[in-house]
XYZ file of C-alpha atoms in Angstrom:
127
model
C 34.184 35.066 -27.362
C 31.113 35.455 -25.258
C 28.920 34.493 -28.081
C 30.867 31.280 -28.785
C 30.742 30.333 -25.187
C 27.045 30.977 -25.077
C 26.509 28.810 -28.204
C 28.668 25.998 -26.727
C 26.750 26.028 -23.391
C 23.387 25.976 -25.234
C 24.504 22.915 -27.293
C 25.667 21.138 -24.202
C 22.336 21.809 -22.504
C 20.539 20.451 -25.427
C 22.589 17.303 -25.337
C 22.111 16.788 -21.544
C 18.414 17.537 -21.215
C 17.076 14.278 -22.915
C 18.656 12.459 -20.077
C 16.720 14.360 -17.391
C 13.193 13.062 -16.839
C 10.549 13.424 -14.151
C 9.902 16.378 -11.861
C 11.896 17.684 -9.065
C 11.328 15.519 -5.993
C 9.795 12.677 -7.841
C 11.157 9.210 -7.507
C 12.173 7.179 -10.582
C 9.799 4.465 -11.609
C 10.714 1.508 -13.438
C 9.257 1.047 -16.817
C 7.097 -2.082 -17.023
C 8.971 -3.637 -19.875
C 12.351 -3.069 -18.405
C 12.418 -6.062 -16.074
C 8.870 -7.382 -16.518
C 8.451 -7.450 -12.740
C 8.311 -3.973 -11.470
C 9.559 -2.370 -8.407
C 6.931 -3.830 -6.019
C 5.515 -7.097 -5.115
C 1.855 -6.469 -5.767
C -0.186 -6.527 -2.549
C -1.296 -4.588 0.570
C 1.448 -3.615 3.173
C 1.067 -1.894 6.527
C 3.436 -0.306 8.874
C 3.075 1.906 12.121
C 5.040 4.900 13.460
C 4.641 6.909 16.632
C 2.661 10.111 16.004
C 1.778 12.957 18.224
C -0.572 11.196 20.682
C -0.412 7.568 19.482
C 0.516 5.157 16.722
C -0.273 6.045 13.172
C -0.827 3.081 10.730
C -0.263 3.413 6.917
C -1.767 0.798 4.698
C -0.716 0.769 1.071
C -1.812 -1.184 -1.822
C 0.698 -1.623 -4.652
C 0.888 -2.940 -8.129
C 4.249 -3.662 -9.802
C 5.193 -0.055 -10.066
C 2.663 2.197 -8.302
C 0.917 2.974 -5.059
C -2.747 2.394 -6.018
C -4.459 3.027 -2.639
C -3.467 4.645 0.614
C -5.260 4.347 3.945
C -3.958 6.117 7.063
C -5.264 5.377 10.588
C -4.370 7.730 13.505
C -7.311 7.328 16.000
C -5.401 9.133 18.837
C -4.157 12.038 16.812
C -5.597 15.482 17.692
C -8.727 15.457 15.512
C -8.493 19.111 14.448
C -4.773 18.962 13.655
C -3.069 15.624 13.042
C -6.287 13.849 12.495
C -7.422 16.447 9.864
C -4.124 16.174 8.077
C -4.429 12.291 7.435
C -6.528 12.545 4.215
C -4.300 15.329 2.704
C -1.256 13.150 3.517
C -2.928 9.985 1.940
C -3.560 12.086 -1.269
C -0.013 13.329 -1.304
C 1.419 9.923 -1.046
C -0.616 8.492 -3.842
C 0.109 11.549 -6.088
C 3.804 11.269 -5.392
C 3.799 7.504 -5.559
C 6.303 7.762 -2.741
C 7.008 8.657 0.855
C 8.780 11.767 -0.331
C 5.990 14.324 0.314
C 5.704 17.549 2.157
C 4.288 17.449 5.725
C 1.053 19.358 6.639
C 1.733 22.575 8.396
C 0.811 22.420 12.133
C 0.914 18.585 11.929
C 4.605 18.048 11.730
C 4.735 15.146 14.224
C 1.831 13.430 12.538
C 3.157 14.177 9.062
C 6.624 12.710 9.933
C 4.980 9.508 11.458
C 3.003 9.120 8.255
C 6.131 9.417 6.085
C 8.034 6.923 8.347
C 5.332 4.476 8.143
C 5.030 4.850 4.434
C 8.632 4.265 4.000
C 8.420 1.115 6.079
C 5.356 -0.205 4.069
C 7.166 0.418 0.817
C 10.376 -1.332 1.977
C 8.104 -4.260 2.869
C 6.667 -4.173 -0.784
C 9.961 -3.744 -2.531
C 11.257 -6.656 -4.660
């Protein structure tokens, strides 16, 4: 009985797995041929959010489906903490192609501001 149940569960897993794509935490991306237009209106978009000591500005450049460039400006953030985290956060946004990234330890407020500003900039870019 256990063997039959194991075989049945294995078969069901094999049937279900092809529908699972991507990695945990990744956001789905449209295939270029699906709609022909992509997820974003290509261009450069900026948004601001309140950081630890001042406003943080995230500027994103997007093509139809991807974030192609990320720039983060936080001139009032603590240079050794929040300011030091900005480059890492920019890299993470570009790699994730999303605002769904982990924050930098010790720079939680700055990280949250960057994620908030990124989400706002992506919302501007969405079709």
